[in-house]
XYZ file of C-alpha atoms in Angstrom:
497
model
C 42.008 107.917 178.575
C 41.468 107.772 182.344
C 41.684 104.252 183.620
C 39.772 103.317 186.584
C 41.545 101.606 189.699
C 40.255 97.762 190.376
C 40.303 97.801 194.276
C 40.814 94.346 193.514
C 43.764 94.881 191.821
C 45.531 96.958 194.614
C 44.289 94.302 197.046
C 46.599 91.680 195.002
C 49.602 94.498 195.112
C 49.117 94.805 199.052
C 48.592 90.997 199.411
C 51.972 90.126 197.124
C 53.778 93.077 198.994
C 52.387 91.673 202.517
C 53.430 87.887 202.107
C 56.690 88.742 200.651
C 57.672 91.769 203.458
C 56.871 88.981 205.978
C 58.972 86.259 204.029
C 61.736 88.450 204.449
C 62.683 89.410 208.677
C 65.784 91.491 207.494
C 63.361 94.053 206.066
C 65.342 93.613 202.435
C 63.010 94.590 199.910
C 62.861 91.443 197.495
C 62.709 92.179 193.555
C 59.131 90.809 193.577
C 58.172 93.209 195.843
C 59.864 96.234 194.637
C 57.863 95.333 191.081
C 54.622 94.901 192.706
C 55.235 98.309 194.747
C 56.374 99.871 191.297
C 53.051 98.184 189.952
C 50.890 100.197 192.305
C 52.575 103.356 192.217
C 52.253 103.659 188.631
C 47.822 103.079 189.342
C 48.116 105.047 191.601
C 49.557 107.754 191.285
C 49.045 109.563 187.307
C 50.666 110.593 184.600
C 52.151 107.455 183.144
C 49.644 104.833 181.713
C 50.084 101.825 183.610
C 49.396 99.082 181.061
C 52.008 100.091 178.182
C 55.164 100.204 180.834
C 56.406 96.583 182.153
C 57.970 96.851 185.398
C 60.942 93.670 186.024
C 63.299 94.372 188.666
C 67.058 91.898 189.069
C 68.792 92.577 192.539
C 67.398 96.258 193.123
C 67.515 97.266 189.733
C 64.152 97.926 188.150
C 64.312 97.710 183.972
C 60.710 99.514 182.439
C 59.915 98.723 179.086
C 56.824 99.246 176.291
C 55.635 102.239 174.336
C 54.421 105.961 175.622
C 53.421 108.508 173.559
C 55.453 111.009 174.791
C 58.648 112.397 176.774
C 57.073 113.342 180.020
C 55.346 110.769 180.516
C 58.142 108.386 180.200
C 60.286 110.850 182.714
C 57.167 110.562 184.956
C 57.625 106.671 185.104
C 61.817 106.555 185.907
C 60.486 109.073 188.650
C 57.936 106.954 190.535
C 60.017 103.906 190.250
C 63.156 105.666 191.343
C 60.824 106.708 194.296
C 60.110 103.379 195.694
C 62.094 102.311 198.653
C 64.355 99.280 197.550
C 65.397 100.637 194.540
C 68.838 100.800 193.348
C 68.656 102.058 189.901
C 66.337 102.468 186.633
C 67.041 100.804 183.164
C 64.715 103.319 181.348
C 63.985 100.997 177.668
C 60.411 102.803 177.492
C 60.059 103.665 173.129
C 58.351 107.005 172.410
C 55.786 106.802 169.817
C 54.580 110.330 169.788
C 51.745 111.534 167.598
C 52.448 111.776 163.711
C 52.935 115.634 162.915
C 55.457 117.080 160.405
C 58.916 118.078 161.416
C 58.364 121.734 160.607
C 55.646 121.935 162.783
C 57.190 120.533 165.910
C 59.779 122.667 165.043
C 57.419 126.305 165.090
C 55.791 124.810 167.864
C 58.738 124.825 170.206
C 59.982 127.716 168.816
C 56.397 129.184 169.696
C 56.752 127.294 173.084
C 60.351 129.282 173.984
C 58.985 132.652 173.001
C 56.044 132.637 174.597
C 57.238 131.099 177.796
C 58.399 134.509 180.383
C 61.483 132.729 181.508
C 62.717 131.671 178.086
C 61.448 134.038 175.547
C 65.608 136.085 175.688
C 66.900 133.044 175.345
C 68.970 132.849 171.803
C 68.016 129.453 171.177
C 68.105 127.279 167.384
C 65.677 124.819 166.854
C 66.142 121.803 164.551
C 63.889 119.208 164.261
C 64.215 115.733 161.784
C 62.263 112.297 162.149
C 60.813 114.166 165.116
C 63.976 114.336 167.358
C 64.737 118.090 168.391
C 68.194 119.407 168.194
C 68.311 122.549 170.706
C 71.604 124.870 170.123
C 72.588 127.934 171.655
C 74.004 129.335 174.423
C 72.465 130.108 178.075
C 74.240 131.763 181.453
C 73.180 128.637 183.387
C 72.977 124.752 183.627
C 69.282 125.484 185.532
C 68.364 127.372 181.959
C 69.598 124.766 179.802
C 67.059 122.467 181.448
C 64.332 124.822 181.602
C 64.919 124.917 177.626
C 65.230 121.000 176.980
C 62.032 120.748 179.409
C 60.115 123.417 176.543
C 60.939 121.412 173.862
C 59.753 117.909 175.427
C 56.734 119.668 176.162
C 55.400 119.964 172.548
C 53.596 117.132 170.908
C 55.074 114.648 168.395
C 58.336 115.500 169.962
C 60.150 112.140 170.417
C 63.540 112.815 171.156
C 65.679 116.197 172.609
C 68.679 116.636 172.091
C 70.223 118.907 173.974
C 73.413 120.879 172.588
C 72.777 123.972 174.297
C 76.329 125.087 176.078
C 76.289 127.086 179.344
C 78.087 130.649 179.136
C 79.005 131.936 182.911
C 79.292 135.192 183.083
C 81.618 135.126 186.192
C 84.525 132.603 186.858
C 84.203 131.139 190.286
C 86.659 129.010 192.224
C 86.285 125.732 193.383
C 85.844 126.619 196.925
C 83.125 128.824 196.531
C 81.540 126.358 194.028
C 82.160 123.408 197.190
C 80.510 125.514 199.582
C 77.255 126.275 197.341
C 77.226 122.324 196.177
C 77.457 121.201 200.295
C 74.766 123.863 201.049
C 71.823 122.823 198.425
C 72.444 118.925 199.500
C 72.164 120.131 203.112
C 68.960 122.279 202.652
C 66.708 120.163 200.063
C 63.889 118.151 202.109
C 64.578 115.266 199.607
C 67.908 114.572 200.531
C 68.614 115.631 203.767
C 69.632 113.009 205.720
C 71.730 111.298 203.241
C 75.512 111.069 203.515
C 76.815 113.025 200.410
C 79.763 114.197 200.150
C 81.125 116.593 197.411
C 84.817 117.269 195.715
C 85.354 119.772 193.175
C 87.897 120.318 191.216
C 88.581 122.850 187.932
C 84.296 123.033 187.863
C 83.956 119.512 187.928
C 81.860 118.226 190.674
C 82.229 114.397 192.302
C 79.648 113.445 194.922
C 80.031 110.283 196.473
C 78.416 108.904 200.088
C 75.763 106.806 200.872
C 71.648 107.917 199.922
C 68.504 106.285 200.985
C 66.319 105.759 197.607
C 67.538 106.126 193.718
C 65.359 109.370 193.641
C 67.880 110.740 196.030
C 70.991 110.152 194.017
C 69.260 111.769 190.918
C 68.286 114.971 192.795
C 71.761 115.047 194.548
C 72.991 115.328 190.548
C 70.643 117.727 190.210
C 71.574 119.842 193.216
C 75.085 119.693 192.545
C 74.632 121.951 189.319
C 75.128 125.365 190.957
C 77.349 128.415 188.806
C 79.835 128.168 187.752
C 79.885 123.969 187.557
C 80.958 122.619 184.404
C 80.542 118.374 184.491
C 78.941 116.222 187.615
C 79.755 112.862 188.618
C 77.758 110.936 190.762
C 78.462 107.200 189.925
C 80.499 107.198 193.610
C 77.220 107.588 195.569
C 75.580 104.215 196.936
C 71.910 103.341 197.719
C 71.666 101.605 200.316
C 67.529 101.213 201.441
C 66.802 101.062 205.077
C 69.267 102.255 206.474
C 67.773 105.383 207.227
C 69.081 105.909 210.869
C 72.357 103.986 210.706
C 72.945 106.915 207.627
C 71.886 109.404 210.177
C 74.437 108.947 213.220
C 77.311 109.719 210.399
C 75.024 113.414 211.109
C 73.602 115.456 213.995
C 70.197 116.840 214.145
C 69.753 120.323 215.112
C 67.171 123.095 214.917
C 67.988 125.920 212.165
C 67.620 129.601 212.634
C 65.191 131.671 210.738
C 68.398 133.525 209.349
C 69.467 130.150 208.280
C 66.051 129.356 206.296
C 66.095 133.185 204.564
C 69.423 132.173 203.298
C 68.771 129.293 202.245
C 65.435 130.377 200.188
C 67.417 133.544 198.783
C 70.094 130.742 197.290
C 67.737 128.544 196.067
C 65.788 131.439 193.873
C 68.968 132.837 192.844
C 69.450 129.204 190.759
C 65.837 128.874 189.400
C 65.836 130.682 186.212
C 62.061 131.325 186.640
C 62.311 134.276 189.324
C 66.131 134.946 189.310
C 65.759 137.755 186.789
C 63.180 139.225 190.168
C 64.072 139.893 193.471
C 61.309 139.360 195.553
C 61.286 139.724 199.317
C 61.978 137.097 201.923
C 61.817 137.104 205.991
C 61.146 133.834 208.043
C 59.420 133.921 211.263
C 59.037 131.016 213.418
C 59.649 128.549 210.155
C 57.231 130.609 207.589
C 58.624 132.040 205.060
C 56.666 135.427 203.953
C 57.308 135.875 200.270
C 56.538 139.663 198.855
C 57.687 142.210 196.538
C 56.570 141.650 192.645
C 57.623 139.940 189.942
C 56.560 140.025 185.992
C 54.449 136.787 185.901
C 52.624 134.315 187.443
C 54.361 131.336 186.972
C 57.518 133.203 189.391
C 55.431 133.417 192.186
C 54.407 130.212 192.411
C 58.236 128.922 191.440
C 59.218 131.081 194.614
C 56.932 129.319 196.687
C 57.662 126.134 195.797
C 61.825 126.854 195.930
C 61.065 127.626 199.708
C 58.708 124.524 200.588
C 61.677 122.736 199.325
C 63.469 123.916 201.790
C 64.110 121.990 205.279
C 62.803 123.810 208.128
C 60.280 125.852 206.359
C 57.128 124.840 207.760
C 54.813 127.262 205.903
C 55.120 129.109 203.781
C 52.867 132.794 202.955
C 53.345 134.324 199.100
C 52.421 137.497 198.786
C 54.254 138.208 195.864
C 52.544 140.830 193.666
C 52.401 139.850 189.931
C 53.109 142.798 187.659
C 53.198 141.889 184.148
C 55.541 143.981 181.587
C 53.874 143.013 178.887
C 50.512 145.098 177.604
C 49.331 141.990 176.220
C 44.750 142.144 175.650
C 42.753 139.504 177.029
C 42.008 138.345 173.500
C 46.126 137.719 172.819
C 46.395 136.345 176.059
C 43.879 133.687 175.577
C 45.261 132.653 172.246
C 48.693 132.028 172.975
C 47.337 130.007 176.424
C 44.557 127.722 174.061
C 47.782 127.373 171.456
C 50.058 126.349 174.936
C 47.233 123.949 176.059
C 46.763 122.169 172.408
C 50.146 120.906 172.204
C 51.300 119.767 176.113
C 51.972 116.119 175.482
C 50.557 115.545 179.095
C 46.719 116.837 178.756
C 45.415 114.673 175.598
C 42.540 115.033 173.926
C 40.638 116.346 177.076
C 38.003 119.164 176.184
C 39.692 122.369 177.450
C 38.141 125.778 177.343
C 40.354 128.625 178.428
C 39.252 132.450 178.132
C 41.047 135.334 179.907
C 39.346 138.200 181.229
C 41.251 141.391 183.418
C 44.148 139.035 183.097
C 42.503 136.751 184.974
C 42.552 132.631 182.955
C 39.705 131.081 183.795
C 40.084 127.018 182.364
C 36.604 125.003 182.329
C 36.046 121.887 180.761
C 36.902 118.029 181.464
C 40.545 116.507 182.166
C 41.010 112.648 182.555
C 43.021 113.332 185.722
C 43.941 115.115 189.010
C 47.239 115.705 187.468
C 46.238 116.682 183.978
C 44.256 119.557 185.684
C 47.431 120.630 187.759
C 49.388 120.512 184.362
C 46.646 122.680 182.526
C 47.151 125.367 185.629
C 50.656 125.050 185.087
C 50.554 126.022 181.655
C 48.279 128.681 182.347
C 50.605 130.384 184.974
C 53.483 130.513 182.079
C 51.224 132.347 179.857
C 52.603 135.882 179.735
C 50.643 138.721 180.676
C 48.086 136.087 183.312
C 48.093 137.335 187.063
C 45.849 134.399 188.370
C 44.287 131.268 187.526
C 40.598 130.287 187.964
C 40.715 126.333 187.518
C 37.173 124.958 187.263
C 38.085 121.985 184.820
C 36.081 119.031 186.230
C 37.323 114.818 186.917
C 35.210 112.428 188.224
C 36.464 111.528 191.272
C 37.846 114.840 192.249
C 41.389 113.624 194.013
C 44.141 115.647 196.025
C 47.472 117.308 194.559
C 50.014 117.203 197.367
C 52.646 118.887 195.641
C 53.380 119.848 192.108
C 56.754 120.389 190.699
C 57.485 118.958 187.936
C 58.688 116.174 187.603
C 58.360 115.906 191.573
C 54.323 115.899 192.249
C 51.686 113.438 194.110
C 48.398 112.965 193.742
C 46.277 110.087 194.750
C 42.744 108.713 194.358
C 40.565 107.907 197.082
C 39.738 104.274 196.475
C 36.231 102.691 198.198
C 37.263 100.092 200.568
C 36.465 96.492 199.779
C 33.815 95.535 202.608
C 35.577 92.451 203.480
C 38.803 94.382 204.629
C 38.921 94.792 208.585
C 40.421 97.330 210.689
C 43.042 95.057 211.036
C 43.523 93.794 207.317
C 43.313 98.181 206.739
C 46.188 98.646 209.368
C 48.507 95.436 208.022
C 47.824 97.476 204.212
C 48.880 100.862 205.931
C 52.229 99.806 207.385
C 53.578 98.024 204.504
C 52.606 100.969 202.049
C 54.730 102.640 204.606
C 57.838 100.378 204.543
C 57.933 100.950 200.644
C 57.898 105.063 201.097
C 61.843 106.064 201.312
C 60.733 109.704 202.863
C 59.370 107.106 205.869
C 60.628 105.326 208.934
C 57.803 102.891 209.529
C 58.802 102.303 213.355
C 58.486 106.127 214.001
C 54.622 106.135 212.722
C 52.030 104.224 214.917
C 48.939 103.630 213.478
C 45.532 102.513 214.794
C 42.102 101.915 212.455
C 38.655 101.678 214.350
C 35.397 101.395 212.307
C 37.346 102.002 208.863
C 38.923 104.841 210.588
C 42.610 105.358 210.523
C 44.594 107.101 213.127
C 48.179 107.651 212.452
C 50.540 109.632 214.926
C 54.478 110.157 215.004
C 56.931 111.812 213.472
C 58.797 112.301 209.705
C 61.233 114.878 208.744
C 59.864 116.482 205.856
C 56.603 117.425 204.420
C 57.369 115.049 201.848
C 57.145 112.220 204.588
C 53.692 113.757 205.324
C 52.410 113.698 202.792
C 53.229 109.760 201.933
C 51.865 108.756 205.125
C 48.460 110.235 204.331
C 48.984 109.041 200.585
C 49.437 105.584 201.760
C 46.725 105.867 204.659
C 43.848 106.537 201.611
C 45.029 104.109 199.492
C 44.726 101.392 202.150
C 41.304 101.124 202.067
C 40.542 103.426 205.104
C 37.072 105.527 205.101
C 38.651 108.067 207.359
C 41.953 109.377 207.977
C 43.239 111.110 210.651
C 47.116 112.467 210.113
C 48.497 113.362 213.472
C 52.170 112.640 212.037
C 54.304 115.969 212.719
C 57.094 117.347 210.936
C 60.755 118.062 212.141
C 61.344 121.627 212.214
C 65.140 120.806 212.227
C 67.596 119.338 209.750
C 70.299 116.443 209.749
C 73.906 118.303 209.253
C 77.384 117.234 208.830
């Protein structure tokens, strides 16, 4: 069910975010602003039904509570609230209620789910499923396949709870200075997190991180970071969030340019770890900041992992994939097409949305209706997994069409262009704009000017990532502007220790 967004509603958000922000000089986010800027994200952007999650928030700490229907959605909500600036932590209480199905069949279903999946179909995985939790058991070679498993499972319908026993088998011992140096370079070279003070100890596999980030999304993905080979526990209970304090964080750093031979590395690590292409070993050279990707790989859903690995990456500025996608598997059309209709019918995340999929030359076409930007993204997703698919020909139609900014699951924006009220001026527009931007945590407001004329606004400055961008022209939209004009640039450098 796709739920319209009252423009009076989001007026109310801006209005309670506006009075408070100026009630408070220090620029301390207040806990009845962080849950009206929670509030909004949650309308705006999708995935997560807004009116079964209640949003309270006690000295940073933001509790959600009520009933979704499934696991990703639910993930999808700690997410966005994590991502508001102001935020110091998530009490996640949300209850699944999943669909009724039987036990058995949520069981074959992510059994189906693992096998037909490219990146997952080796994996000797068990599959146990009662009162609809789902026990996974097995052993993998890596923490990043482990998830990759777990993330399978959640995926299937009537799925309420995962459990996941799976135990990681490296094949190689590695010290803990080699494990220290791979942990220091992933915090340095994700776009989410550099910037932050982080600062890693290892000892006997185990991996402490303590320092100081900017947002709660930024101590999860330093957690997630920190799982390179060869790790065998992380700790990150030492690291503080401290919003705001963006540039007092960054003189702790220096800022410097990085080297195309720098960037190559850095991409070449990062696909190494993602259990979706490291079986491949596609090409990479950097030019200038832009990454070409080439070479082939044995389905589609690699070469768009490989792009997305190196967009991740700080000083990338574009990136080209020409990655060639030669299948292994002499799959027909007509097999194709059923295991990517049985792979549509039972993601948690599209619904009952009419669907059509057919495959012809290896080519998925999907037509049909989704309730959502992100639902479509999702259906493309799980048509890129389908074994045996080269491309994707999405045609599946929303009413209003809105834009995906990035896609990564569970990392991905959308928004949807809402109509201006006609009793907002260019100056009620610009007040909306700048506090939308003192909530982003990827933001410095005071390096972003912005100007509105006729409905029309202007924004110029700088962020350091394309994630910034991105939530400047997010926020710019969702203001009430008629026009946008994003003149913001991106760093091509990094912050380093």
């Amino acid at each position: 069910m796709r739920f319209a967004i009252p423009i009076t509603y989001i007026a109310i958000l801006f209005i309670a975010v506006t009075s408070l922000k100026a009630a408070t000089p220090e620029k301390k986010s207040t806990d009845n602003m962080i849950t009206a800027a929670v509030e909004r994200e949650f309308y705006l952007e999708k995935g997560v039904f807004p009116e079964n999650v209640d949003v309270s928030t006690n000295q940073g700490i933001v509790t959600l509570a009520g009933n979704l229907d499934n696991i990703l959605a639910k993930q999808r909500a700690v997410k966005i609230a994590e991502s508001v600036r102001g935020v110091c932590g998530v009490i996640d209480m949300i209850t699944i209620i999943p669909i009724s199905r039987s036990d058995e069949d949520i069981r074959k279903d992510i059994l189906s789910s693992l096998l037909h999946d490219p990146a997952t179909e080796a994996y000797q995985i068990a599959v146990s499923v009662k009162d609809a939790i789902a026990t996974l058991t097995g052993k993998v070679g890596s923490h990043a396949e482990s998830q990759l498993a777990g993330r399978i499972a959640e995926s299937v319908k009537g799925t309420k709870e995962v459990r996941n026993e799976v135990t990681i088998n490296y094949l190689a011992h590695r010290t803990d200075a080699e494990i220290d140096a791979d942990v220091k370079a992933r915090l340095q070279w994700d776009i989410w997190i550099n910037g932050d003070f982080i600062s890693p100890s290892v000892k006997n596999g185990k991996v402490t991180l303590a320092g100081t980030v900017r947002s709660a999304i930024g101590k999860s993905r330093a957690f997630e970071d920190a799982w390179v080979n060869g790790v065998t526990s992380v700790d990150n209970k030492n690291i503080k969030i401290e919003p705001g304090v963006g540039e007092s964080l960054r003189r702790k750093l220096k800022y410097a340019k990085v080297s195309d031979d720098d960037i190559k590395q850095a991409v070449i690590a990062a696909i190494h770890l993602d259990p979706r292409i490291s079986a491949f070993n596609p090409d990479v050279s950097v030019e200038g900041g832009v990454v070409l990707l080439g070479g082939s790989v044995g389905n589609l859903k690699a070469k768009t992992s490989a792009e997305l690995d190196a967009k991740n990456i700080v000083g990338v500025g574009r990136v080209d994939n020409f990655i060639k996608v030669r299948p292994k598997e002499q799959l027909t059309d007509l097999e194709m097409k059923k295991q990517l209709t049985e792979a549509l019918a039972w993601d948690p995340l599209l619904g009952p949305n009419t669907i059509v999929a057919s495959v012809n030359n290896r080519i998925a076409d999907l037509s049909g209706t989704v309730e959502s930007n992100d639902q479509k993204a999702e259906a493309q997703d799980v048509a890129s997994r389908t074994k045996g698919v080269v491309a994707v020909r999405n045609h599946l139609k929303l009413e209003p069409e809105v834009p995906i900014y990035y896609y990564d699951w569970p990392y991905y924006s959308t928004y949807d262009w809402i109509s201006p009220s006609p009793h907002l001026s260019d100056e009620q527009i610009k007040n909306n704009i700048e506090n939308g931007l003192s909530l982003s945590p990827y933001v410095e407001k005071d390096n972003i000017t912005v100007s509105v004329k006729g409905g029309i606004a202007t924004l110029n400055g700088i962020v350091d990532t394309r994630i910034g961008w991105s939530e400047v022209d997010k926020c710019a939209y969702n203001s009430g502007a008629i026009e946008v004009k994003n003149l913001v640039k991106v760093n091509d450098g990094a912050w380093q220790f």
